[in-house]
PDB file of C-alpha atoms and ligand atoms in Angstrom:
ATOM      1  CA  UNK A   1      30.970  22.454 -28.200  1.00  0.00           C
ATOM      2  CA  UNK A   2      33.951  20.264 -27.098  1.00  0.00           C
ATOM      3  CA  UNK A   3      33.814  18.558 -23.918  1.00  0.00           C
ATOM      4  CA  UNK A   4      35.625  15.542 -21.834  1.00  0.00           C
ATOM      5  CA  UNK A   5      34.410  12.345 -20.647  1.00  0.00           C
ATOM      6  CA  UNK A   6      35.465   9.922 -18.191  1.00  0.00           C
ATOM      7  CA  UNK A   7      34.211   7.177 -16.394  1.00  0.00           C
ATOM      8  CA  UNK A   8      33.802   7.606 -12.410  1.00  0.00           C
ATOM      9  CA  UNK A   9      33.564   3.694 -12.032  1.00  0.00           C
ATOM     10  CA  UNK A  10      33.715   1.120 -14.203  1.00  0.00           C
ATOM     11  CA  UNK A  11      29.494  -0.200 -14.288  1.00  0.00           C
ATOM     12  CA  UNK A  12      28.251   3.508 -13.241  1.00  0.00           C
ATOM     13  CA  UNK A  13      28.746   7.523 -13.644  1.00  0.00           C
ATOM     14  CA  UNK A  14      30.658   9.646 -16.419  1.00  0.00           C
ATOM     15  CA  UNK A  15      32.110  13.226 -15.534  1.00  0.00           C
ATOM     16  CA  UNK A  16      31.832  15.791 -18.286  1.00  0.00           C
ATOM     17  CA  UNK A  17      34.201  18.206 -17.859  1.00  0.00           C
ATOM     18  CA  UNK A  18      34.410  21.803 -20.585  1.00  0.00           C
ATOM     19  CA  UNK A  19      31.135  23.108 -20.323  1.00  0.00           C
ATOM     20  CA  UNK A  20      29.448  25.839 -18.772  1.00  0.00           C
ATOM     21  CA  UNK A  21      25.375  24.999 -18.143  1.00  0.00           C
ATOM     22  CA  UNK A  22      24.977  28.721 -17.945  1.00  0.00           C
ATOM     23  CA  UNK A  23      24.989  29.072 -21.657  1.00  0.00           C
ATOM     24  CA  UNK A  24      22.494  26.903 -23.707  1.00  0.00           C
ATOM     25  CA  UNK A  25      24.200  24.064 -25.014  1.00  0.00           C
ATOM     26  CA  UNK A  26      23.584  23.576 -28.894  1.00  0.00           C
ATOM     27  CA  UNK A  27      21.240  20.906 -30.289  1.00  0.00           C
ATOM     28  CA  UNK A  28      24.553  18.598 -31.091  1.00  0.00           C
ATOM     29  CA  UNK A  29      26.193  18.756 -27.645  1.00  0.00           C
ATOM     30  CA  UNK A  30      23.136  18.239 -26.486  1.00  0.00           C
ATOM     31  CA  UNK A  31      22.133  14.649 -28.106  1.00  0.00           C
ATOM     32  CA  UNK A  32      25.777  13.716 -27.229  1.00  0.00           C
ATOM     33  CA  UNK A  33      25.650  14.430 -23.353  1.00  0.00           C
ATOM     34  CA  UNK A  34      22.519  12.934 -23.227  1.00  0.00           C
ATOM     35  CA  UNK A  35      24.100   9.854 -24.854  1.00  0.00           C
ATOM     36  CA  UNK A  36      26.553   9.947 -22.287  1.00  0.00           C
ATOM     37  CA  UNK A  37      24.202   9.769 -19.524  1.00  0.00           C
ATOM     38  CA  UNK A  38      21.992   6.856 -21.226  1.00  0.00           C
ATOM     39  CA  UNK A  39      25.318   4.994 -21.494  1.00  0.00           C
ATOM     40  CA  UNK A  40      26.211   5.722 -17.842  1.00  0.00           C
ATOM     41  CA  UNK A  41      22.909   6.569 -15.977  1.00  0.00           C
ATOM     42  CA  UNK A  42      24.876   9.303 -13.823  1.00  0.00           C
ATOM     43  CA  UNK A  43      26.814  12.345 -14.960  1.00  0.00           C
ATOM     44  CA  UNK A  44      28.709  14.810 -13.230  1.00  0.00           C
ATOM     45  CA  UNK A  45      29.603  18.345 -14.127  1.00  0.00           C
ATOM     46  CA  UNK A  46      31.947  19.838 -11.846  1.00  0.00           C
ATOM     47  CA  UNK A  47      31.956  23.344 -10.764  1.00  0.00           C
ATOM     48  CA  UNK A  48      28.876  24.602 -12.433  1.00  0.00           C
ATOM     49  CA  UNK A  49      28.024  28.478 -10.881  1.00  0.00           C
ATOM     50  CA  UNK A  50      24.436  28.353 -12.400  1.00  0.00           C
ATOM     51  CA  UNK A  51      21.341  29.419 -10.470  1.00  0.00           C
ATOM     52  CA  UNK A  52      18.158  28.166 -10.018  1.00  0.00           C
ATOM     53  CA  UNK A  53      16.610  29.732 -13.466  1.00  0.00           C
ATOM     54  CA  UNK A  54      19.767  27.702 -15.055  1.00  0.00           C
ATOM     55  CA  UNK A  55      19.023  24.991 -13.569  1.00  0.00           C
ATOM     56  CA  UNK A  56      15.660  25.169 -14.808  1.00  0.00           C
ATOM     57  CA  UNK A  57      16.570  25.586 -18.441  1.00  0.00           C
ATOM     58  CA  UNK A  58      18.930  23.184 -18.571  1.00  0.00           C
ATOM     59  CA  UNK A  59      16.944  20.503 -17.033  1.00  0.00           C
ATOM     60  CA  UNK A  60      14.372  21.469 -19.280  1.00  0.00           C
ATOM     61  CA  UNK A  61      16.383  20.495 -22.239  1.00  0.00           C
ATOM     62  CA  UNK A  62      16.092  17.000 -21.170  1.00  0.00           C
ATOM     63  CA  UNK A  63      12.500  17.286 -20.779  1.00  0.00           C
ATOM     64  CA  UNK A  64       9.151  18.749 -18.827  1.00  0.00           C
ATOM     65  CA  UNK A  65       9.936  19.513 -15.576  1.00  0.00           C
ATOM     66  CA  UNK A  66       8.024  17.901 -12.405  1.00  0.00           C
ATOM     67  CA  UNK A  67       6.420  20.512 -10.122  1.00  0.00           C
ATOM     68  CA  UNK A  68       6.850  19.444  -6.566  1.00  0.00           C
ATOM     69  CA  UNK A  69       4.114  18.307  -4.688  1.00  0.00           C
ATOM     70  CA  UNK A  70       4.844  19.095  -1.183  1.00  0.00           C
ATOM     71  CA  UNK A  71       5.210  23.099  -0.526  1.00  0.00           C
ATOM     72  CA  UNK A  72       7.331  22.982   2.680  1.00  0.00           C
ATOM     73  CA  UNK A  73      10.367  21.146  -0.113  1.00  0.00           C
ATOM     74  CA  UNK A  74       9.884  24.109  -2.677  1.00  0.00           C
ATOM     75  CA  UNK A  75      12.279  26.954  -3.232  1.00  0.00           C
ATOM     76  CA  UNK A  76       9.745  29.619  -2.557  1.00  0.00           C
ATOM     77  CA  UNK A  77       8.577  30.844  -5.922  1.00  0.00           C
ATOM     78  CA  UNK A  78      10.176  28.332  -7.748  1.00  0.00           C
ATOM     79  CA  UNK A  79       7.647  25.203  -7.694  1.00  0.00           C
ATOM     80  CA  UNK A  80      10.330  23.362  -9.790  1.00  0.00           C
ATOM     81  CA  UNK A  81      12.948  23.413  -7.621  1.00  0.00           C
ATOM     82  CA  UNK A  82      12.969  20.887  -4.693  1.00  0.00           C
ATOM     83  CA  UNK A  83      15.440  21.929  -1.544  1.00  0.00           C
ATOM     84  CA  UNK A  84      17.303  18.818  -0.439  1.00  0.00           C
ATOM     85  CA  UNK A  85      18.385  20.216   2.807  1.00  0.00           C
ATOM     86  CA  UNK A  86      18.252  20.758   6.497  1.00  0.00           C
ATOM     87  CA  UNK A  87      18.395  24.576   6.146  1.00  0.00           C
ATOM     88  CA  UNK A  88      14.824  26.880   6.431  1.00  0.00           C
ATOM     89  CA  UNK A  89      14.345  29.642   4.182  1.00  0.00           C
ATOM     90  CA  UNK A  90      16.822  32.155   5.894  1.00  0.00           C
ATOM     91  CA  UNK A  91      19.405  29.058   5.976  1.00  0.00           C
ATOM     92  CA  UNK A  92      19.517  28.142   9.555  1.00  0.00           C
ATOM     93  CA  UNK A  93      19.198  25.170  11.041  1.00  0.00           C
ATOM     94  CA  UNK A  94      15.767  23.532  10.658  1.00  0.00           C
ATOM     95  CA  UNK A  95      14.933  21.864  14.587  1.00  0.00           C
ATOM     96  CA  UNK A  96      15.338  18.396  15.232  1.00  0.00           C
ATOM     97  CA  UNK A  97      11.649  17.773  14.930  1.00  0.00           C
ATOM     98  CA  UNK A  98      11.169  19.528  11.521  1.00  0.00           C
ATOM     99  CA  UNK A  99       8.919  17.374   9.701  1.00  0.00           C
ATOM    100  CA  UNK A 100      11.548  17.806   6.641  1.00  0.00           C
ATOM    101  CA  UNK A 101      14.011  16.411   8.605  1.00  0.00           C
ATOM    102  CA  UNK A 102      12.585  13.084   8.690  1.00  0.00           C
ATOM    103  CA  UNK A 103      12.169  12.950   5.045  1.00  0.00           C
ATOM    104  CA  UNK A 104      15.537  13.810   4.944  1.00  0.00           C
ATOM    105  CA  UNK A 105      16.165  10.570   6.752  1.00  0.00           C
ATOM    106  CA  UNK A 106      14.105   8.531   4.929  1.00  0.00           C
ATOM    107  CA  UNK A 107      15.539   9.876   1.749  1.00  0.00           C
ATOM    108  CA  UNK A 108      18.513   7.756   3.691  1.00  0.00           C
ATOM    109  CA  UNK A 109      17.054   4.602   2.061  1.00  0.00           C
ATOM    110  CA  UNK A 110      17.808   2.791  -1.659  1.00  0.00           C
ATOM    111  CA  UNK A 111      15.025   4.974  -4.043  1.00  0.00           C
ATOM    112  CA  UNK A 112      13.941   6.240  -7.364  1.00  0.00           C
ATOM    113  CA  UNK A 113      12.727   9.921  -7.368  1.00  0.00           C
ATOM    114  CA  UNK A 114       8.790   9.567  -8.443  1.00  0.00           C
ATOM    115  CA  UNK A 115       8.552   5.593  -8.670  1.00  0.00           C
ATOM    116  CA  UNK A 116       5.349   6.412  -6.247  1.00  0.00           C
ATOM    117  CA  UNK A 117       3.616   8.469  -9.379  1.00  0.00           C
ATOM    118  CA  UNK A 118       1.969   6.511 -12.018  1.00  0.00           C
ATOM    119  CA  UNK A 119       4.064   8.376 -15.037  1.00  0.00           C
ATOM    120  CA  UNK A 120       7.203   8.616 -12.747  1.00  0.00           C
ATOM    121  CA  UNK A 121      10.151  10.674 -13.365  1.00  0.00           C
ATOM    122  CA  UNK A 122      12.265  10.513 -15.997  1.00  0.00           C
ATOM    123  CA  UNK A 123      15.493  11.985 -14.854  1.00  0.00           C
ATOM    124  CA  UNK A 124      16.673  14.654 -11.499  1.00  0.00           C
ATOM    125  CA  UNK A 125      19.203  16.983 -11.597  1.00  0.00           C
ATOM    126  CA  UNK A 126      20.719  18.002  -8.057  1.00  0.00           C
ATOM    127  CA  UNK A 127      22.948  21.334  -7.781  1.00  0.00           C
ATOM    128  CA  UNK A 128      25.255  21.616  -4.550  1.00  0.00           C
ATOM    129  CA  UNK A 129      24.778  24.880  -2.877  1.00  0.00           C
ATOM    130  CA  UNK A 130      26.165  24.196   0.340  1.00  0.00           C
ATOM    131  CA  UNK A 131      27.685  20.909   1.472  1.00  0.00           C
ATOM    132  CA  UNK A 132      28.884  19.464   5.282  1.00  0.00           C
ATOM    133  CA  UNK A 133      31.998  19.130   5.942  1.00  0.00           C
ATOM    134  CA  UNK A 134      31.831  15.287   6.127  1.00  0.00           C
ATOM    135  CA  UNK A 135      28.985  12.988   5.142  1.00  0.00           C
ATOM    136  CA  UNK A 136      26.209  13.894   3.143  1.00  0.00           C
ATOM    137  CA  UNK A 137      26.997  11.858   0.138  1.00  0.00           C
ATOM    138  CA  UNK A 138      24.758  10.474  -2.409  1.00  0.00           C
ATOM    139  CA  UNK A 139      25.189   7.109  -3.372  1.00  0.00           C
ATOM    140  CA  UNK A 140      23.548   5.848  -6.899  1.00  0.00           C
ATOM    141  CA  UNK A 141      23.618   2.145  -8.294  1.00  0.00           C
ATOM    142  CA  UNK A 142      23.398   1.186 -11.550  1.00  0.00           C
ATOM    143  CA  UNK A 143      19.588  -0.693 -11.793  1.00  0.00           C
ATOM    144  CA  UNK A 144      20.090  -2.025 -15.466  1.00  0.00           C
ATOM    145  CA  UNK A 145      23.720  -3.526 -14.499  1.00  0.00           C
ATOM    146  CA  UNK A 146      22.522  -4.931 -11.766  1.00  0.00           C
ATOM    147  CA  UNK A 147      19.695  -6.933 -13.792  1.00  0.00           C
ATOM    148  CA  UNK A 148      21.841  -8.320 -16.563  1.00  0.00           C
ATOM    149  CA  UNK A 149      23.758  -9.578 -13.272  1.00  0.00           C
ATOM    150  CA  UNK A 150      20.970 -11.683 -12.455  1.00  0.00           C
ATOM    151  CA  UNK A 151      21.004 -15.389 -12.694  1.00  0.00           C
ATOM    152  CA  UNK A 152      18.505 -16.945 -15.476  1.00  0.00           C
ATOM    153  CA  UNK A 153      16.402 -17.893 -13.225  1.00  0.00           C
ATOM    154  CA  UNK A 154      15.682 -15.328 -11.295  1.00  0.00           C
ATOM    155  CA  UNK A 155      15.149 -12.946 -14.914  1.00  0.00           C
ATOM    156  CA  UNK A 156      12.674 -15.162 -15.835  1.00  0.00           C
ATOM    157  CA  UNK A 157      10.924 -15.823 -12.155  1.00  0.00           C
ATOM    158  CA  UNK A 158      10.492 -11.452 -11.903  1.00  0.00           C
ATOM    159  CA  UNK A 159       9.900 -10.921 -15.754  1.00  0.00           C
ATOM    160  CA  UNK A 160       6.485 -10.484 -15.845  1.00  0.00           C
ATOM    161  CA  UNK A 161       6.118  -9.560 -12.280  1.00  0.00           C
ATOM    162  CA  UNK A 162       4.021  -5.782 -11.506  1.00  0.00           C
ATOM    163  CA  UNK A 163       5.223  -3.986  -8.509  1.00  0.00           C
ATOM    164  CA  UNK A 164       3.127  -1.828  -6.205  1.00  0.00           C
ATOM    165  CA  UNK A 165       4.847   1.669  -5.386  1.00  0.00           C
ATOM    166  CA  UNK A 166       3.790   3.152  -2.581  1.00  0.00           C
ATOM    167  CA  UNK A 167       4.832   7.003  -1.252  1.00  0.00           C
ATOM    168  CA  UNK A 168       3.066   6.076   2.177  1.00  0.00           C
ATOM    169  CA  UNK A 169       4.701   2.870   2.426  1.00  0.00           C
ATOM    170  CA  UNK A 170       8.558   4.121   2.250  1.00  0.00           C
ATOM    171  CA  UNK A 171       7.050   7.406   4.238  1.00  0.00           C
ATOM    172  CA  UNK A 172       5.340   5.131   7.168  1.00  0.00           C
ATOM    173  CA  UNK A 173       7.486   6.847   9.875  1.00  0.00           C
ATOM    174  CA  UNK A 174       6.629  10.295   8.646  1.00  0.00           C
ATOM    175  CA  UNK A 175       3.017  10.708   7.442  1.00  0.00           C
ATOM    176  CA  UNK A 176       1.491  11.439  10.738  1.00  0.00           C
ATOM    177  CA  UNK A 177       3.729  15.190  10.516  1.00  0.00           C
ATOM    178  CA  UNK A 178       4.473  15.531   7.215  1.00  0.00           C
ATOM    179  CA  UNK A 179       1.564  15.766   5.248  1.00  0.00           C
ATOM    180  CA  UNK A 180      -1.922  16.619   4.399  1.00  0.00           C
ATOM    181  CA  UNK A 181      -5.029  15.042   4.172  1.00  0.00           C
ATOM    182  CA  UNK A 182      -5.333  16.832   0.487  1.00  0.00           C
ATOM    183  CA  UNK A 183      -1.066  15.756  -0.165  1.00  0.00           C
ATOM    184  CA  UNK A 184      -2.163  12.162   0.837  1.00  0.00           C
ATOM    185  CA  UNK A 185      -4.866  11.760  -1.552  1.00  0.00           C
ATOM    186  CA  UNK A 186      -2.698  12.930  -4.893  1.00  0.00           C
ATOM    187  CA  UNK A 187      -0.591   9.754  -4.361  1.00  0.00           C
ATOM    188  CA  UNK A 188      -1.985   6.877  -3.979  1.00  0.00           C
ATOM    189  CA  UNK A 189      -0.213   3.321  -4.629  1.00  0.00           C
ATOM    190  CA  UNK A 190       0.562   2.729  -8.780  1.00  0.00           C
ATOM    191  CA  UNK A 191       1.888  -0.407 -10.326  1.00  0.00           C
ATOM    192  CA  UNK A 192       4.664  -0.552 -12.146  1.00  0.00           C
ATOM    193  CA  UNK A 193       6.758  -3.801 -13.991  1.00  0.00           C
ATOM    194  CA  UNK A 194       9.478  -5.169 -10.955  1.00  0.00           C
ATOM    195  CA  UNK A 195      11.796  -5.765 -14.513  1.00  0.00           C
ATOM    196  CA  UNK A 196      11.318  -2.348 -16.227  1.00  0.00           C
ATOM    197  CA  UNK A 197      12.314  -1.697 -20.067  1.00  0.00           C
ATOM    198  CA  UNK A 198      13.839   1.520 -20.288  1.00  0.00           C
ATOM    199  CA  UNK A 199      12.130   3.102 -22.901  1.00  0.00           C
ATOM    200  CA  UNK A 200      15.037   5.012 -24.290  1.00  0.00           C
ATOM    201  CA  UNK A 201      18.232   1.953 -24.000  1.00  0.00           C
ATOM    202  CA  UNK A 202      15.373  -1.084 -24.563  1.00  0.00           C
ATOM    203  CA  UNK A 203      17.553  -2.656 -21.488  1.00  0.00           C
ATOM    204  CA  UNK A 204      15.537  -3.832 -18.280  1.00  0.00           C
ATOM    205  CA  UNK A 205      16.222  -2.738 -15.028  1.00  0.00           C
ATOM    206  CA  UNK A 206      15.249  -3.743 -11.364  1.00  0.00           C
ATOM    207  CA  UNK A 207      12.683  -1.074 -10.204  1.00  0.00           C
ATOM    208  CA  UNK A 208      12.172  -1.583  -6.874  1.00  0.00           C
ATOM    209  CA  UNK A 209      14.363   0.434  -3.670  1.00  0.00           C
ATOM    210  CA  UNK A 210      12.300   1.920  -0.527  1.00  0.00           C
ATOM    211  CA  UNK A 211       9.188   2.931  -2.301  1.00  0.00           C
ATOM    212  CA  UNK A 212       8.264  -0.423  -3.622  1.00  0.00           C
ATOM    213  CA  UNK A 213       5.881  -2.116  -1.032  1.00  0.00           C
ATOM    214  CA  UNK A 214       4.406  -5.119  -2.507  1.00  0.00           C
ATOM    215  CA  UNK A 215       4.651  -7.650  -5.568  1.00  0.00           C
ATOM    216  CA  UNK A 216       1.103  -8.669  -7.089  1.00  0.00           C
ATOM    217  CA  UNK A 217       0.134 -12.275  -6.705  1.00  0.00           C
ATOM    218  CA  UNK A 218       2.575 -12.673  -3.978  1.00  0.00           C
ATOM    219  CA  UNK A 219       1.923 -12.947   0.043  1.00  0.00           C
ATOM    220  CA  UNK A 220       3.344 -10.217   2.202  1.00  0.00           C
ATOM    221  CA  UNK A 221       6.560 -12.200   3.516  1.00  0.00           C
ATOM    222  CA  UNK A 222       7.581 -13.709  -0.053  1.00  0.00           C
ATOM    223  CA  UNK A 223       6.763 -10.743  -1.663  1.00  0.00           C
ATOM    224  CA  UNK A 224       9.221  -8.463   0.978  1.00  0.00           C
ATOM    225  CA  UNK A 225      11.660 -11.034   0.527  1.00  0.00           C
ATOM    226  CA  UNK A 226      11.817 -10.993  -2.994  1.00  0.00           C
ATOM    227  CA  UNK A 227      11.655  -6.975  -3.454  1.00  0.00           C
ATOM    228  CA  UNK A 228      14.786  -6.865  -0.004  1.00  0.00           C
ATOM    229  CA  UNK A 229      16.486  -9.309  -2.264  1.00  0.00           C
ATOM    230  CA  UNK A 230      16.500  -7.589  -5.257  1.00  0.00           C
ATOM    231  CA  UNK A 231      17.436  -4.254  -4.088  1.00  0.00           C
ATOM    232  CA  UNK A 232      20.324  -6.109  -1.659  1.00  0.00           C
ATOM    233  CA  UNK A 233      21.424  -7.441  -5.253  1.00  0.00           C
ATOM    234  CA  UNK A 234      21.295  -4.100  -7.052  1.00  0.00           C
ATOM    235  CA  UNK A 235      23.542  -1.862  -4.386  1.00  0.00           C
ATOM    236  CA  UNK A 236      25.876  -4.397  -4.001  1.00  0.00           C
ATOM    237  CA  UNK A 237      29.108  -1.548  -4.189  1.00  0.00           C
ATOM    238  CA  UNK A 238      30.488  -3.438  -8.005  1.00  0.00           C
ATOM    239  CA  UNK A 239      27.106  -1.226  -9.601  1.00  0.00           C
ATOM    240  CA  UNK A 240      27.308   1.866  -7.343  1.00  0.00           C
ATOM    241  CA  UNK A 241      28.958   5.135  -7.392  1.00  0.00           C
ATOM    242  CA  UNK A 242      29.293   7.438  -3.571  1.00  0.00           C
ATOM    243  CA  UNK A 243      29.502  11.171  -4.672  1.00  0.00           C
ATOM    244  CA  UNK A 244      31.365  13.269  -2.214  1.00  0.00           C
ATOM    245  CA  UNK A 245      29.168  16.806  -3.145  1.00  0.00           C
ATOM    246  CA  UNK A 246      31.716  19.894  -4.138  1.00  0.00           C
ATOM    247  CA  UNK A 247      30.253  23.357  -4.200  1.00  0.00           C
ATOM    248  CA  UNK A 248      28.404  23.771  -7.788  1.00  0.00           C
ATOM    249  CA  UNK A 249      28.667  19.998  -8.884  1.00  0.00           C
ATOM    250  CA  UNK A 250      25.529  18.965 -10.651  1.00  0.00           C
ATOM    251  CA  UNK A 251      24.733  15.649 -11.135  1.00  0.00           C
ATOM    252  CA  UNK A 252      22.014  14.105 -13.672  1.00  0.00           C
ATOM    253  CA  UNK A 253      20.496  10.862 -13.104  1.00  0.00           C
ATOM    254  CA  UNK A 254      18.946   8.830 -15.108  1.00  0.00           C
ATOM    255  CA  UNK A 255      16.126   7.208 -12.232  1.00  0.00           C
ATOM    256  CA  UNK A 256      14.894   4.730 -15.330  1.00  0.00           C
ATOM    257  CA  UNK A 257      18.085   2.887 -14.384  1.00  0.00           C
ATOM    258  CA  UNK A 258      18.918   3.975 -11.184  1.00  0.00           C
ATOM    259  CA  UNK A 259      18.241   3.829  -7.217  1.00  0.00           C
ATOM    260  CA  UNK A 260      19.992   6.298  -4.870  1.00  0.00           C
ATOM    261  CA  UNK A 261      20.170   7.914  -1.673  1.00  0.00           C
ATOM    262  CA  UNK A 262      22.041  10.313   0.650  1.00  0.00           C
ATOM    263  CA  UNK A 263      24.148   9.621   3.651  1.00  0.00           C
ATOM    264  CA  UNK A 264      23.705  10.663   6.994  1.00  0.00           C
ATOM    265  CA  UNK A 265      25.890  13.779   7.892  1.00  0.00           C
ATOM    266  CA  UNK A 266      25.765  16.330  11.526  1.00  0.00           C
ATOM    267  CA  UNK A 267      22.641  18.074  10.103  1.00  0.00           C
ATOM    268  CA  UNK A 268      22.069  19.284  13.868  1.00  0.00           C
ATOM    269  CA  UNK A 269      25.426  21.326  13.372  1.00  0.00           C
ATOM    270  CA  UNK A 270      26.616  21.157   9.948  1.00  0.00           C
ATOM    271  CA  UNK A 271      24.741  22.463   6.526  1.00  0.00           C
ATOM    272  CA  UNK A 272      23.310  20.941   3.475  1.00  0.00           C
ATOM    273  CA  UNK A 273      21.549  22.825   0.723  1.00  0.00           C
ATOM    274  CA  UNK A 274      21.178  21.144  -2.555  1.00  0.00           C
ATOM    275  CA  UNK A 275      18.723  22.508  -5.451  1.00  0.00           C
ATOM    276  CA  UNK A 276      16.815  19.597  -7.598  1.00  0.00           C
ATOM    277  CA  UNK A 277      14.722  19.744 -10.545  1.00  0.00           C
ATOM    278  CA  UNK A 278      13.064  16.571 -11.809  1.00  0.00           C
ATOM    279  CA  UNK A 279      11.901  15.647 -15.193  1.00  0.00           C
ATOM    280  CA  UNK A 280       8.739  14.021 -15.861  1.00  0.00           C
ATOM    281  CA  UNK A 281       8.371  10.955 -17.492  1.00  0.00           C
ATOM    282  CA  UNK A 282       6.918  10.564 -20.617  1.00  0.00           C
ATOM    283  CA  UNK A 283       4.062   7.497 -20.464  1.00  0.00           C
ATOM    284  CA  UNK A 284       3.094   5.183 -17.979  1.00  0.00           C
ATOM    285  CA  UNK A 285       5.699   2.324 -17.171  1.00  0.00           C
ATOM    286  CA  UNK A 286       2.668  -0.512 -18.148  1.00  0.00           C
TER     287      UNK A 286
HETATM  288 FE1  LIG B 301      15.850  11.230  -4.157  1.00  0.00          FE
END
């Protein structure tokens, strides 16, 4: 199948423009888009009218889905589908107080989807389904750029450095309402390399953002400063991309290589439904 690409920046995102992710792409297109994406760790596809079971295959295609664990984020039915929204189930306005609503916000900070789960994810897919007016953007930056921009010193100093992801860490304003006693016990904190090879480019990449809590063999304070460094470092704007969300855009990410998070928008007046699946990771990052 033929298809356009072009860059969105020049470090980060590729739009893909003559295909329809309603059909099944063939085996061909499909190594070459996800070549694409491996070279530019976002892609776009503009105004995709696919539903959730679409969704679902195509994301599939890249690999095994995540389920999600948390049942108030599920599309009912559809455990593979995560709602990124501030909509309930008949699409009004979820209450100020909605413990989903403060997810929402902290979803507001630099993260990888699943950098809390020992095998984390692999890739996410996110479908727009209704967007705000204004705001609501999602901004990605390019993790693997912004390591090779490093200084020598600084590669070597976090090269053999492990990490410490922790869910409950970047959550700390939200567990009291959010979660479960049973929820709380599936995640607990997993280490993961703070310079990550990506298993499928060989480059490394800074994995750290909001979920990252602590740096082994470090104390607290040179261990936060390190990890608020490194992240400052990676979103610098030269290795990010801001996507302004269209009705049926879908954008893959690649979160071996990238951090990302959504803007704040009017979510007490204004809509925001987006559909995500997430694809598992394949082996555990040490
Ligand atoms: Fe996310």
């Amino acid at each position: 199948m033929d298809f356009t690409v072009s860059k969105l920046t020049p470090e980060i995102g590729a739009e893909i423009r003559g295909l329809d992710l309603r059909e099944p792409l063939d085996d061909e297109t499909l190594a070459q888009v996800r070549q694409v994406w491996l070279d530019h760790v976002i892609v776009l596809f503009p105004e995709q009218e696919i539903d959730d079971d679409q969704q679902i295959e195509f994301s599939r295609r890249i690999g095994e889905l995540e389920l999600i664990n948390m049942a108030a984020l599920q599309m009912r039915g559809k455990p593979e589908i995560y709602r990124a929204t501030n909509l309930n189930d008949d699409d009004t306005l979820m209450a100020e107080d909605h413990p989903i609503m403060q997810t929402n916000r902290d979803n507001q900070r630099w993260h990888t989807d699943s950098s809390f789960k020992r095998i984390p994810a692999m890739a996410s897919a996110l479908h727009a389904r209704i967007v705000p007016d204004s705001g609501g953007e999602t901004e990605f930056a390019n993790t693997a750029a912004a390591y090779d921009a490093l200084d020598d010193d600084t590669k070597k100093r976090i090269e053999d450095l492990v990490v410490v992801h922790n869910f409950f860490w970047s959550r700390r304003d939200a567990q009291e309402v959010a979660f479960t006693e049973e929820e709380k016990a599936a995640i607990p904190p997993v280490r993961h390399p703070l310079a990550r090879i990506h298993p499928e480019t060989g480059r490394r990449a800074i994995y750290a953002g909001s979920h990252a809590e602590q740096i082994e063999g470090m104390s607290w304070e040179e261990s936060r400063d390190l990890i608020d460094r490194l992240n400052d470092h990676a979103t610098q704007a030269r290795f990010t991309y801001r996507h302004d969300w269209k009705v049926g855009d879908m954008v893959l990410w690649d979160n071996r290589a990238a951090l990302h998070r959504g803007l704040a928008f009017d979510a007490a007046h204004q809509r925001r439904r987006l559909h995500r699946t997430t694809v598992a990771g394949t082996a555990p990052t040490l």
